[in-house]
Amino acid sequence: MVKRRLGATDIEITPIGLGCMQFAGPGLLEGFYKPIGQETVTEVVRTALKGGIGWFDTAEMYGKGASERALTTALRELDVAPGDTPIATKWTPLLRTSASIGRTIGDRITSLQGYPIALHQIHMPHGSFSPIARQVRAMATLSRMGTIAAVGVSNFSASQMERASQVLRAHGLPLASNQLQVNLLERSIERNGVLESARKLGITLIAMSPLRSGLLTGKFHEDPSLLAALPRTRRLLGSFTEKTLRRTAPLIDELRAIAKAYGVSVGQVALSWLTTFYGDTVVAIPGASKPRHAEESAGAMQIRLTSKELDRVDELSRRCAR
C-alpha cells in the first residue's frame, strides 16, 4: 500500500484512514449514528486493517473517551501492539482554557489504554476561553515533551490554519494537518484559501465525512424511502431530502457508471476521486458501523481512475457542490 507523509512530519499514513465517531456508544452522537457494540467495533477494525487501512481517527468528544477505548480495545484484541498503527485524537476546546490541554492529556492516554498519540488535534477553532495561539503553544509543549508526536487542527479557516502554523514554527514544529469536511458535494477548500495554504505550508487536509454521511454511496438515490429511517439530526444537518437527491442525481449516475466499469461500488469511486484529485494533500477518514463499510473504504485505495474519469466527475461535482 502506497503511503503518504502526514504533513511535514515523519509519520506515514495510508490515503484512507478509519474515522471512529461511530464507536462513541450511547450519548449525544446517537443523533447521527446508532451505537454499536464492542464485538462489532473489533470486527470493523479487523476488516480495516486487513484491507490495508493504516491509521485511525478518534476524539475526546466521541463519547467522552468511549470511542478511544473501543478502538484500542479492538486493537489489543487483534494483537496490534501500541505504536504499530498511528492513532489521531482531538482535544475539545468548548468552555475551556488552553491549560486544559495539558490537564486532560492524561485522560486521553488513559482512554487510549497505552496506545500512543500520533496526532493530537484542536477539535475546532471556537468555544475556548483562550486564543488559538495559546492553545497551539500548549500543544507544542506536549510535542516537545514527547507526549504526542504531531499537532493538528480541525475545522480551521485558512487564516486560522496559517496562524497555528506560524506559532508552531516558532517552536521548531510543523502543523501536520487540518481536518474538515471535504467531499464531492463540499469543495469550499478550493475557494476559501484552505487548499492553497495547505499546499504552500505542506499541511495535510484530512477529509471527514468524505461520503457526505452516506449520500455519496448512491443507496439513497436508488431507494429514497431509506431517508425516513435516518436519525433526524443526521437527516437535517446533511440535507437529506428528495430535492437533494434530484440535484445530485447526474453526479451519482456518473459515479455508478464508473463503478460498474471497475466492478466496485459508487462510494469507492467517490473516495478514490477524493484521494486522487487533490494529489497527496487530501486524505480521507470514512467511518464504518459495519465491517463491510470498512472493507469498501479499504478497497477504494486499489482503484486507479483515469484523468478523463477524474475530470468528468469533477465537472459534474462542480454543478452541485458548495
PDB file of N, CA, C and O in Angstrom, residues 174-250:
ATOM      1  N   PRO A 174       6.168  21.606  12.821  1.00  0.00           N
ATOM      2  CA  PRO A 174       5.229  21.856  11.721  1.00  0.00           C
ATOM      3  C   PRO A 174       3.799  21.638  12.178  1.00  0.00           C
ATOM      4  O   PRO A 174       3.536  20.863  13.106  1.00  0.00           O
ATOM      5  N   LEU A 175       2.858  22.324  11.545  1.00  0.00           N
ATOM      6  CA  LEU A 175       1.447  21.976  11.704  1.00  0.00           C
ATOM      7  C   LEU A 175       1.191  20.821  10.756  1.00  0.00           C
ATOM      8  O   LEU A 175       1.337  20.964   9.543  1.00  0.00           O
ATOM      9  N   ALA A 176       0.823  19.678  11.298  1.00  0.00           N
ATOM     10  CA  ALA A 176       0.709  18.471  10.480  1.00  0.00           C
ATOM     11  C   ALA A 176      -0.542  18.445   9.618  1.00  0.00           C
ATOM     12  O   ALA A 176      -0.484  18.021   8.455  1.00  0.00           O
ATOM     13  N   SER A 177      -1.676  18.913  10.172  1.00  0.00           N
ATOM     14  CA  SER A 177      -2.933  18.669   9.459  1.00  0.00           C
ATOM     15  C   SER A 177      -4.035  19.634   9.869  1.00  0.00           C
ATOM     16  O   SER A 177      -3.977  20.284  10.913  1.00  0.00           O
ATOM     17  N   ASN A 178      -5.050  19.683   9.028  1.00  0.00           N
ATOM     18  CA  ASN A 178      -6.297  20.379   9.307  1.00  0.00           C
ATOM     19  C   ASN A 178      -7.418  19.461   8.859  1.00  0.00           C
ATOM     20  O   ASN A 178      -7.496  19.083   7.688  1.00  0.00           O
ATOM     21  N   GLN A 179      -8.259  19.061   9.789  1.00  0.00           N
ATOM     22  CA  GLN A 179      -9.356  18.137   9.472  1.00  0.00           C
ATOM     23  C   GLN A 179     -10.647  18.933   9.283  1.00  0.00           C
ATOM     24  O   GLN A 179     -11.030  19.726  10.140  1.00  0.00           O
ATOM     25  N   LEU A 180     -11.279  18.722   8.163  1.00  0.00           N
ATOM     26  CA  LEU A 180     -12.523  19.427   7.855  1.00  0.00           C
ATOM     27  C   LEU A 180     -13.298  18.657   6.799  1.00  0.00           C
ATOM     28  O   LEU A 180     -12.771  17.721   6.201  1.00  0.00           O
ATOM     29  N   GLN A 181     -14.547  19.039   6.588  1.00  0.00           N
ATOM     30  CA  GLN A 181     -15.360  18.300   5.627  1.00  0.00           C
ATOM     31  C   GLN A 181     -14.937  18.627   4.192  1.00  0.00           C
ATOM     32  O   GLN A 181     -14.911  19.784   3.785  1.00  0.00           O
ATOM     33  N   VAL A 182     -14.599  17.583   3.457  1.00  0.00           N
ATOM     34  CA  VAL A 182     -14.297  17.695   2.029  1.00  0.00           C
ATOM     35  C   VAL A 182     -14.894  16.475   1.345  1.00  0.00           C
ATOM     36  O   VAL A 182     -14.688  15.337   1.782  1.00  0.00           O
ATOM     37  N   ASN A 183     -15.661  16.696   0.304  1.00  0.00           N
ATOM     38  CA  ASN A 183     -16.201  15.600  -0.492  1.00  0.00           C
ATOM     39  C   ASN A 183     -16.702  16.174  -1.811  1.00  0.00           C
ATOM     40  O   ASN A 183     -16.559  17.374  -2.067  1.00  0.00           O
ATOM     41  N   LEU A 184     -17.285  15.359  -2.626  1.00  0.00           N
ATOM     42  CA  LEU A 184     -17.747  15.796  -3.943  1.00  0.00           C
ATOM     43  C   LEU A 184     -18.867  16.835  -3.879  1.00  0.00           C
ATOM     44  O   LEU A 184     -19.138  17.506  -4.870  1.00  0.00           O
ATOM     45  N   LEU A 185     -19.497  16.975  -2.719  1.00  0.00           N
ATOM     46  CA  LEU A 185     -20.559  17.971  -2.555  1.00  0.00           C
ATOM     47  C   LEU A 185     -20.122  19.132  -1.663  1.00  0.00           C
ATOM     48  O   LEU A 185     -20.885  20.084  -1.477  1.00  0.00           O
ATOM     49  N   GLU A 186     -18.922  19.049  -1.112  1.00  0.00           N
ATOM     50  CA  GLU A 186     -18.388  20.108  -0.256  1.00  0.00           C
ATOM     51  C   GLU A 186     -16.937  20.385  -0.663  1.00  0.00           C
ATOM     52  O   GLU A 186     -16.025  19.675  -0.259  1.00  0.00           O
ATOM     53  N   ARG A 187     -16.768  21.416  -1.492  1.00  0.00           N
ATOM     54  CA  ARG A 187     -15.457  21.716  -2.063  1.00  0.00           C
ATOM     55  C   ARG A 187     -15.044  23.162  -1.795  1.00  0.00           C
ATOM     56  O   ARG A 187     -14.296  23.766  -2.559  1.00  0.00           O
ATOM     57  N   SER A 188     -15.502  23.702  -0.686  1.00  0.00           N
ATOM     58  CA  SER A 188     -15.195  25.102  -0.380  1.00  0.00           C
ATOM     59  C   SER A 188     -13.706  25.343  -0.145  1.00  0.00           C
ATOM     60  O   SER A 188     -13.249  26.479  -0.224  1.00  0.00           O
ATOM     61  N   ILE A 189     -12.936  24.292   0.140  1.00  0.00           N
ATOM     62  CA  ILE A 189     -11.488  24.467   0.330  1.00  0.00           C
ATOM     63  C   ILE A 189     -10.828  25.062  -0.905  1.00  0.00           C
ATOM     64  O   ILE A 189      -9.774  25.690  -0.815  1.00  0.00           O
ATOM     65  N   GLU A 190     -11.458  24.878  -2.074  1.00  0.00           N
ATOM     66  CA  GLU A 190     -10.875  25.383  -3.315  1.00  0.00           C
ATOM     67  C   GLU A 190     -11.078  26.888  -3.467  1.00  0.00           C
ATOM     68  O   GLU A 190     -10.359  27.540  -4.228  1.00  0.00           O
ATOM     69  N   ARG A 191     -12.049  27.443  -2.723  1.00  0.00           N
ATOM     70  CA  ARG A 191     -12.381  28.861  -2.875  1.00  0.00           C
ATOM     71  C   ARG A 191     -12.008  29.711  -1.666  1.00  0.00           C
ATOM     72  O   ARG A 191     -11.855  30.922  -1.795  1.00  0.00           O
ATOM     73  N   ASN A 192     -11.904  29.097  -0.507  1.00  0.00           N
ATOM     74  CA  ASN A 192     -11.689  29.881   0.711  1.00  0.00           C
ATOM     75  C   ASN A 192     -10.228  29.974   1.131  1.00  0.00           C
ATOM     76  O   ASN A 192      -9.920  30.490   2.214  1.00  0.00           O
ATOM     77  N   GLY A 193      -9.331  29.454   0.312  1.00  0.00           N
ATOM     78  CA  GLY A 193      -7.909  29.575   0.594  1.00  0.00           C
ATOM     79  C   GLY A 193      -7.302  28.429   1.378  1.00  0.00           C
ATOM     80  O   GLY A 193      -6.073  28.346   1.512  1.00  0.00           O
ATOM     81  N   VAL A 194      -8.122  27.517   1.900  1.00  0.00           N
ATOM     82  CA  VAL A 194      -7.598  26.428   2.721  1.00  0.00           C
ATOM     83  C   VAL A 194      -6.693  25.499   1.901  1.00  0.00           C
ATOM     84  O   VAL A 194      -5.594  25.139   2.336  1.00  0.00           O
ATOM     85  N   LEU A 195      -7.137  25.107   0.715  1.00  0.00           N
ATOM     86  CA  LEU A 195      -6.339  24.208  -0.115  1.00  0.00           C
ATOM     87  C   LEU A 195      -5.029  24.873  -0.524  1.00  0.00           C
ATOM     88  O   LEU A 195      -3.950  24.261  -0.446  1.00  0.00           O
ATOM     89  N   GLU A 196      -5.118  26.123  -0.940  1.00  0.00           N
ATOM     90  CA  GLU A 196      -3.916  26.843  -1.367  1.00  0.00           C
ATOM     91  C   GLU A 196      -2.914  26.967  -0.218  1.00  0.00           C
ATOM     92  O   GLU A 196      -1.709  26.718  -0.400  1.00  0.00           O
ATOM     93  N   SER A 197      -3.385  27.331   0.959  1.00  0.00           N
ATOM     94  CA  SER A 197      -2.495  27.481   2.108  1.00  0.00           C
ATOM     95  C   SER A 197      -1.907  26.146   2.536  1.00  0.00           C
ATOM     96  O   SER A 197      -0.731  26.057   2.911  1.00  0.00           O
ATOM     97  N   ALA A 198      -2.728  25.100   2.500  1.00  0.00           N
ATOM     98  CA  ALA A 198      -2.246  23.778   2.886  1.00  0.00           C
ATOM     99  C   ALA A 198      -1.101  23.335   1.977  1.00  0.00           C
ATOM    100  O   ALA A 198      -0.083  22.797   2.443  1.00  0.00           O
ATOM    101  N   ARG A 199      -1.256  23.551   0.692  1.00  0.00           N
ATOM    102  CA  ARG A 199      -0.197  23.170  -0.247  1.00  0.00           C
ATOM    103  C   ARG A 199       1.054  24.011  -0.034  1.00  0.00           C
ATOM    104  O   ARG A 199       2.176  23.511  -0.078  1.00  0.00           O
ATOM    105  N   LYS A 200       0.870  25.293   0.213  1.00  0.00           N
ATOM    106  CA  LYS A 200       2.010  26.192   0.415  1.00  0.00           C
ATOM    107  C   LYS A 200       2.786  25.818   1.679  1.00  0.00           C
ATOM    108  O   LYS A 200       4.023  25.860   1.690  1.00  0.00           O
ATOM    109  N   LEU A 201       2.077  25.447   2.731  1.00  0.00           N
ATOM    110  CA  LEU A 201       2.699  25.176   4.023  1.00  0.00           C
ATOM    111  C   LEU A 201       3.004  23.697   4.244  1.00  0.00           C
ATOM    112  O   LEU A 201       3.584  23.332   5.272  1.00  0.00           O
ATOM    113  N   GLY A 202       2.596  22.832   3.313  1.00  0.00           N
ATOM    114  CA  GLY A 202       2.856  21.405   3.460  1.00  0.00           C
ATOM    115  C   GLY A 202       2.005  20.747   4.527  1.00  0.00           C
ATOM    116  O   GLY A 202       2.459  19.860   5.263  1.00  0.00           O
ATOM    117  N   ILE A 203       0.755  21.178   4.625  1.00  0.00           N
ATOM    118  CA  ILE A 203      -0.173  20.654   5.620  1.00  0.00           C
ATOM    119  C   ILE A 203      -1.125  19.662   4.959  1.00  0.00           C
ATOM    120  O   ILE A 203      -1.680  19.938   3.898  1.00  0.00           O
ATOM    121  N   THR A 204      -1.327  18.529   5.587  1.00  0.00           N
ATOM    122  CA  THR A 204      -2.288  17.542   5.088  1.00  0.00           C
ATOM    123  C   THR A 204      -3.703  17.944   5.484  1.00  0.00           C
ATOM    124  O   THR A 204      -3.947  18.334   6.628  1.00  0.00           O
ATOM    125  N   LEU A 205      -4.636  17.856   4.541  1.00  0.00           N
ATOM    126  CA  LEU A 205      -6.045  18.075   4.835  1.00  0.00           C
ATOM    127  C   LEU A 205      -6.705  16.707   5.018  1.00  0.00           C
ATOM    128  O   LEU A 205      -6.637  15.851   4.126  1.00  0.00           O
ATOM    129  N   ILE A 206      -7.300  16.505   6.173  1.00  0.00           N
ATOM    130  CA  ILE A 206      -7.972  15.242   6.482  1.00  0.00           C
ATOM    131  C   ILE A 206      -9.461  15.427   6.231  1.00  0.00           C
ATOM    132  O   ILE A 206     -10.135  16.200   6.924  1.00  0.00           O
ATOM    133  N   ALA A 207      -9.969  14.748   5.219  1.00  0.00           N
ATOM    134  CA  ALA A 207     -11.369  14.905   4.815  1.00  0.00           C
ATOM    135  C   ALA A 207     -12.278  14.041   5.674  1.00  0.00           C
ATOM    136  O   ALA A 207     -12.303  12.818   5.543  1.00  0.00           O
ATOM    137  N   MET A 208     -13.018  14.710   6.568  1.00  0.00           N
ATOM    138  CA  MET A 208     -14.048  13.983   7.309  1.00  0.00           C
ATOM    139  C   MET A 208     -15.337  14.003   6.480  1.00  0.00           C
ATOM    140  O   MET A 208     -15.493  14.833   5.589  1.00  0.00           O
ATOM    141  N   SER A 209     -16.216  13.092   6.779  1.00  0.00           N
ATOM    142  CA  SER A 209     -17.464  12.937   6.028  1.00  0.00           C
ATOM    143  C   SER A 209     -17.198  12.895   4.521  1.00  0.00           C
ATOM    144  O   SER A 209     -17.859  13.601   3.752  1.00  0.00           O
ATOM    145  N   PRO A 210     -16.249  12.079   4.082  1.00  0.00           N
ATOM    146  CA  PRO A 210     -15.893  12.062   2.663  1.00  0.00           C
ATOM    147  C   PRO A 210     -16.984  11.510   1.758  1.00  0.00           C
ATOM    148  O   PRO A 210     -16.962  11.733   0.543  1.00  0.00           O
ATOM    149  N   LEU A 211     -17.956  10.817   2.347  1.00  0.00           N
ATOM    150  CA  LEU A 211     -19.095  10.310   1.570  1.00  0.00           C
ATOM    151  C   LEU A 211     -20.376  11.066   1.903  1.00  0.00           C
ATOM    152  O   LEU A 211     -21.468  10.607   1.600  1.00  0.00           O
ATOM    153  N   ARG A 212     -20.207  12.225   2.506  1.00  0.00           N
ATOM    154  CA  ARG A 212     -21.337  13.089   2.900  1.00  0.00           C
ATOM    155  C   ARG A 212     -22.387  12.282   3.670  1.00  0.00           C
ATOM    156  O   ARG A 212     -23.573  12.244   3.327  1.00  0.00           O
ATOM    157  N   SER A 213     -21.891  11.614   4.738  1.00  0.00           N
ATOM    158  CA  SER A 213     -22.759  10.826   5.623  1.00  0.00           C
ATOM    159  C   SER A 213     -23.551   9.758   4.875  1.00  0.00           C
ATOM    160  O   SER A 213     -24.667   9.406   5.269  1.00  0.00           O
ATOM    161  N   GLY A 214     -22.987   9.250   3.787  1.00  0.00           N
ATOM    162  CA  GLY A 214     -23.624   8.168   3.039  1.00  0.00           C
ATOM    163  C   GLY A 214     -24.350   8.614   1.796  1.00  0.00           C
ATOM    164  O   GLY A 214     -24.737   7.773   0.966  1.00  0.00           O
ATOM    165  N   LEU A 215     -24.542   9.920   1.621  1.00  0.00           N
ATOM    166  CA  LEU A 215     -25.268  10.405   0.444  1.00  0.00           C
ATOM    167  C   LEU A 215     -24.542  10.032  -0.843  1.00  0.00           C
ATOM    168  O   LEU A 215     -25.177   9.760  -1.866  1.00  0.00           O
ATOM    169  N   LEU A 216     -23.207  10.002  -0.787  1.00  0.00           N
ATOM    170  CA  LEU A 216     -22.426   9.717  -1.994  1.00  0.00           C
ATOM    171  C   LEU A 216     -22.216   8.221  -2.243  1.00  0.00           C
ATOM    172  O   LEU A 216     -21.447   7.848  -3.123  1.00  0.00           O
ATOM    173  N   THR A 217     -22.911   7.385  -1.490  1.00  0.00           N
ATOM    174  CA  THR A 217     -22.863   5.953  -1.785  1.00  0.00           C
ATOM    175  C   THR A 217     -23.870   5.576  -2.858  1.00  0.00           C
ATOM    176  O   THR A 217     -23.799   4.492  -3.442  1.00  0.00           O
ATOM    177  N   GLY A 218     -24.859   6.448  -3.089  1.00  0.00           N
ATOM    178  CA  GLY A 218     -25.873   6.177  -4.092  1.00  0.00           C
ATOM    179  C   GLY A 218     -27.065   5.382  -3.592  1.00  0.00           C
ATOM    180  O   GLY A 218     -28.074   5.257  -4.302  1.00  0.00           O
ATOM    181  N   LYS A 219     -26.977   4.872  -2.343  1.00  0.00           N
ATOM    182  CA  LYS A 219     -28.069   3.993  -1.890  1.00  0.00           C
ATOM    183  C   LYS A 219     -29.373   4.760  -1.691  1.00  0.00           C
ATOM    184  O   LYS A 219     -30.457   4.215  -1.892  1.00  0.00           O
ATOM    185  N   PHE A 220     -29.279   6.030  -1.312  1.00  0.00           N
ATOM    186  CA  PHE A 220     -30.493   6.820  -1.111  1.00  0.00           C
ATOM    187  C   PHE A 220     -31.101   7.237  -2.445  1.00  0.00           C
ATOM    188  O   PHE A 220     -32.303   7.466  -2.537  1.00  0.00           O
ATOM    189  N   HIS A 221     -30.262   7.356  -3.467  1.00  0.00           N
ATOM    190  CA  HIS A 221     -30.778   7.657  -4.806  1.00  0.00           C
ATOM    191  C   HIS A 221     -31.512   6.444  -5.377  1.00  0.00           C
ATOM    192  O   HIS A 221     -32.516   6.583  -6.078  1.00  0.00           O
ATOM    193  N   GLU A 222     -31.010   5.262  -5.058  1.00  0.00           N
ATOM    194  CA  GLU A 222     -31.657   4.034  -5.523  1.00  0.00           C
ATOM    195  C   GLU A 222     -32.979   3.802  -4.795  1.00  0.00           C
ATOM    196  O   GLU A 222     -33.942   3.316  -5.390  1.00  0.00           O
ATOM    197  N   ASP A 223     -33.008   4.140  -3.517  1.00  0.00           N
ATOM    198  CA  ASP A 223     -34.206   3.899  -2.716  1.00  0.00           C
ATOM    199  C   ASP A 223     -34.439   5.090  -1.776  1.00  0.00           C
ATOM    200  O   ASP A 223     -34.013   5.075  -0.619  1.00  0.00           O
ATOM    201  N   PRO A 224     -35.124   6.137  -2.246  1.00  0.00           N
ATOM    202  CA  PRO A 224     -35.378   7.331  -1.425  1.00  0.00           C
ATOM    203  C   PRO A 224     -36.132   7.055  -0.137  1.00  0.00           C
ATOM    204  O   PRO A 224     -36.070   7.868   0.800  1.00  0.00           O
ATOM    205  N   SER A 225     -36.817   5.934  -0.064  1.00  0.00           N
ATOM    206  CA  SER A 225     -37.567   5.630   1.158  1.00  0.00           C
ATOM    207  C   SER A 225     -36.626   5.424   2.355  1.00  0.00           C
ATOM    208  O   SER A 225     -37.054   5.508   3.508  1.00  0.00           O
ATOM    209  N   LEU A 226     -35.336   5.182   2.081  1.00  0.00           N
ATOM    210  CA  LEU A 226     -34.364   4.993   3.156  1.00  0.00           C
ATOM    211  C   LEU A 226     -34.128   6.277   3.946  1.00  0.00           C
ATOM    212  O   LEU A 226     -33.647   6.238   5.078  1.00  0.00           O
ATOM    213  N   LEU A 227     -34.469   7.408   3.364  1.00  0.00           N
ATOM    214  CA  LEU A 227     -34.281   8.684   4.049  1.00  0.00           C
ATOM    215  C   LEU A 227     -35.042   8.729   5.374  1.00  0.00           C
ATOM    216  O   LEU A 227     -34.563   9.284   6.368  1.00  0.00           O
ATOM    217  N   ALA A 228     -36.211   8.153   5.366  1.00  0.00           N
ATOM    218  CA  ALA A 228     -37.067   8.208   6.556  1.00  0.00           C
ATOM    219  C   ALA A 228     -36.471   7.460   7.737  1.00  0.00           C
ATOM    220  O   ALA A 228     -36.790   7.753   8.898  1.00  0.00           O
ATOM    221  N   ALA A 229     -35.608   6.504   7.468  1.00  0.00           N
ATOM    222  CA  ALA A 229     -35.019   5.699   8.544  1.00  0.00           C
ATOM    223  C   ALA A 229     -33.808   6.368   9.189  1.00  0.00           C
ATOM    224  O   ALA A 229     -33.330   5.908  10.227  1.00  0.00           O
ATOM    225  N   LEU A 230     -33.313   7.460   8.594  1.00  0.00           N
ATOM    226  CA  LEU A 230     -32.149   8.140   9.150  1.00  0.00           C
ATOM    227  C   LEU A 230     -32.502   8.887  10.427  1.00  0.00           C
ATOM    228  O   LEU A 230     -33.613   9.415  10.556  1.00  0.00           O
ATOM    229  N   PRO A 231     -31.570   8.953  11.395  1.00  0.00           N
ATOM    230  CA  PRO A 231     -31.816   9.798  12.577  1.00  0.00           C
ATOM    231  C   PRO A 231     -32.109  11.230  12.134  1.00  0.00           C
ATOM    232  O   PRO A 231     -31.493  11.734  11.181  1.00  0.00           O
ATOM    233  N   ARG A 232     -33.026  11.883  12.827  1.00  0.00           N
ATOM    234  CA  ARG A 232     -33.494  13.194  12.411  1.00  0.00           C
ATOM    235  C   ARG A 232     -32.349  14.214  12.298  1.00  0.00           C
ATOM    236  O   ARG A 232     -32.278  14.974  11.324  1.00  0.00           O
ATOM    237  N   THR A 233     -31.445  14.218  13.277  1.00  0.00           N
ATOM    238  CA  THR A 233     -30.336  15.186  13.262  1.00  0.00           C
ATOM    239  C   THR A 233     -29.464  14.992  12.040  1.00  0.00           C
ATOM    240  O   THR A 233     -29.081  15.960  11.360  1.00  0.00           O
ATOM    241  N   ARG A 234     -29.132  13.743  11.760  1.00  0.00           N
ATOM    242  CA  ARG A 234     -28.295  13.454  10.591  1.00  0.00           C
ATOM    243  C   ARG A 234     -28.999  13.859   9.308  1.00  0.00           C
ATOM    244  O   ARG A 234     -28.374  14.401   8.382  1.00  0.00           O
ATOM    245  N   ARG A 235     -30.298  13.621   9.244  1.00  0.00           N
ATOM    246  CA  ARG A 235     -31.061  13.951   8.043  1.00  0.00           C
ATOM    247  C   ARG A 235     -31.109  15.462   7.808  1.00  0.00           C
ATOM    248  O   ARG A 235     -30.930  15.934   6.685  1.00  0.00           O
ATOM    249  N   LEU A 236     -31.308  16.221   8.885  1.00  0.00           N
ATOM    250  CA  LEU A 236     -31.411  17.668   8.752  1.00  0.00           C
ATOM    251  C   LEU A 236     -30.065  18.315   8.436  1.00  0.00           C
ATOM    252  O   LEU A 236     -29.949  19.134   7.517  1.00  0.00           O
ATOM    253  N   LEU A 237     -29.023  17.954   9.191  1.00  0.00           N
ATOM    254  CA  LEU A 237     -27.716  18.574   9.001  1.00  0.00           C
ATOM    255  C   LEU A 237     -27.077  18.168   7.672  1.00  0.00           C
ATOM    256  O   LEU A 237     -26.298  18.924   7.093  1.00  0.00           O
ATOM    257  N   GLY A 238     -27.422  16.988   7.193  1.00  0.00           N
ATOM    258  CA  GLY A 238     -26.854  16.528   5.932  1.00  0.00           C
ATOM    259  C   GLY A 238     -27.691  16.880   4.713  1.00  0.00           C
ATOM    260  O   GLY A 238     -27.346  16.495   3.594  1.00  0.00           O
ATOM    261  N   SER A 239     -28.782  17.608   4.926  1.00  0.00           N
ATOM    262  CA  SER A 239     -29.701  17.985   3.830  1.00  0.00           C
ATOM    263  C   SER A 239     -30.158  16.758   3.046  1.00  0.00           C
ATOM    264  O   SER A 239     -30.170  16.757   1.812  1.00  0.00           O
ATOM    265  N   PHE A 240     -30.531  15.731   3.779  1.00  0.00           N
ATOM    266  CA  PHE A 240     -31.035  14.516   3.144  1.00  0.00           C
ATOM    267  C   PHE A 240     -32.503  14.728   2.779  1.00  0.00           C
ATOM    268  O   PHE A 240     -33.408  14.459   3.567  1.00  0.00           O
ATOM    269  N   THR A 241     -32.737  15.233   1.586  1.00  0.00           N
ATOM    270  CA  THR A 241     -34.091  15.475   1.103  1.00  0.00           C
ATOM    271  C   THR A 241     -34.210  14.947  -0.321  1.00  0.00           C
ATOM    272  O   THR A 241     -33.201  14.714  -1.002  1.00  0.00           O
ATOM    273  N   GLU A 242     -35.432  14.779  -0.766  1.00  0.00           N
ATOM    274  CA  GLU A 242     -35.638  14.329  -2.145  1.00  0.00           C
ATOM    275  C   GLU A 242     -35.152  15.391  -3.136  1.00  0.00           C
ATOM    276  O   GLU A 242     -34.694  15.061  -4.232  1.00  0.00           O
ATOM    277  N   LYS A 243     -35.218  16.653  -2.743  1.00  0.00           N
ATOM    278  CA  LYS A 243     -34.690  17.719  -3.604  1.00  0.00           C
ATOM    279  C   LYS A 243     -33.183  17.558  -3.790  1.00  0.00           C
ATOM    280  O   LYS A 243     -32.660  17.702  -4.908  1.00  0.00           O
ATOM    281  N   THR A 244     -32.475  17.224  -2.712  1.00  0.00           N
ATOM    282  CA  THR A 244     -31.027  16.991  -2.805  1.00  0.00           C
ATOM    283  C   THR A 244     -30.729  15.799  -3.698  1.00  0.00           C
ATOM    284  O   THR A 244     -29.788  15.819  -4.495  1.00  0.00           O
ATOM    285  N   LEU A 245     -31.539  14.759  -3.577  1.00  0.00           N
ATOM    286  CA  LEU A 245     -31.340  13.569  -4.416  1.00  0.00           C
ATOM    287  C   LEU A 245     -31.494  13.917  -5.898  1.00  0.00           C
ATOM    288  O   LEU A 245     -30.714  13.451  -6.735  1.00  0.00           O
ATOM    289  N   ARG A 246     -32.487  14.719  -6.215  1.00  0.00           N
ATOM    290  CA  ARG A 246     -32.686  15.110  -7.618  1.00  0.00           C
ATOM    291  C   ARG A 246     -31.520  15.964  -8.116  1.00  0.00           C
ATOM    292  O   ARG A 246     -31.043  15.791  -9.244  1.00  0.00           O
ATOM    293  N   ARG A 247     -31.069  16.875  -7.288  1.00  0.00           N
ATOM    294  CA  ARG A 247     -29.986  17.785  -7.689  1.00  0.00           C
ATOM    295  C   ARG A 247     -28.677  17.055  -7.934  1.00  0.00           C
ATOM    296  O   ARG A 247     -27.901  17.417  -8.826  1.00  0.00           O
ATOM    297  N   THR A 248     -28.431  16.022  -7.158  1.00  0.00           N
ATOM    298  CA  THR A 248     -27.157  15.297  -7.254  1.00  0.00           C
ATOM    299  C   THR A 248     -27.227  14.048  -8.129  1.00  0.00           C
ATOM    300  O   THR A 248     -26.225  13.353  -8.297  1.00  0.00           O
ATOM    301  N   ALA A 249     -28.380  13.764  -8.682  1.00  0.00           N
ATOM    302  CA  ALA A 249     -28.568  12.540  -9.479  1.00  0.00           C
ATOM    303  C   ALA A 249     -27.581  12.412 -10.641  1.00  0.00           C
ATOM    304  O   ALA A 249     -27.032  11.315 -10.864  1.00  0.00           O
ATOM    305  N   PRO A 250     -27.318  13.464 -11.434  1.00  0.00           N
ATOM    306  CA  PRO A 250     -26.359  13.309 -12.545  1.00  0.00           C
ATOM    307  C   PRO A 250     -24.966  12.891 -12.080  1.00  0.00           C
ATOM    308  O   PRO A 250     -24.304  12.077 -12.735  1.00  0.00           O
TER     309      PRO A 250
END
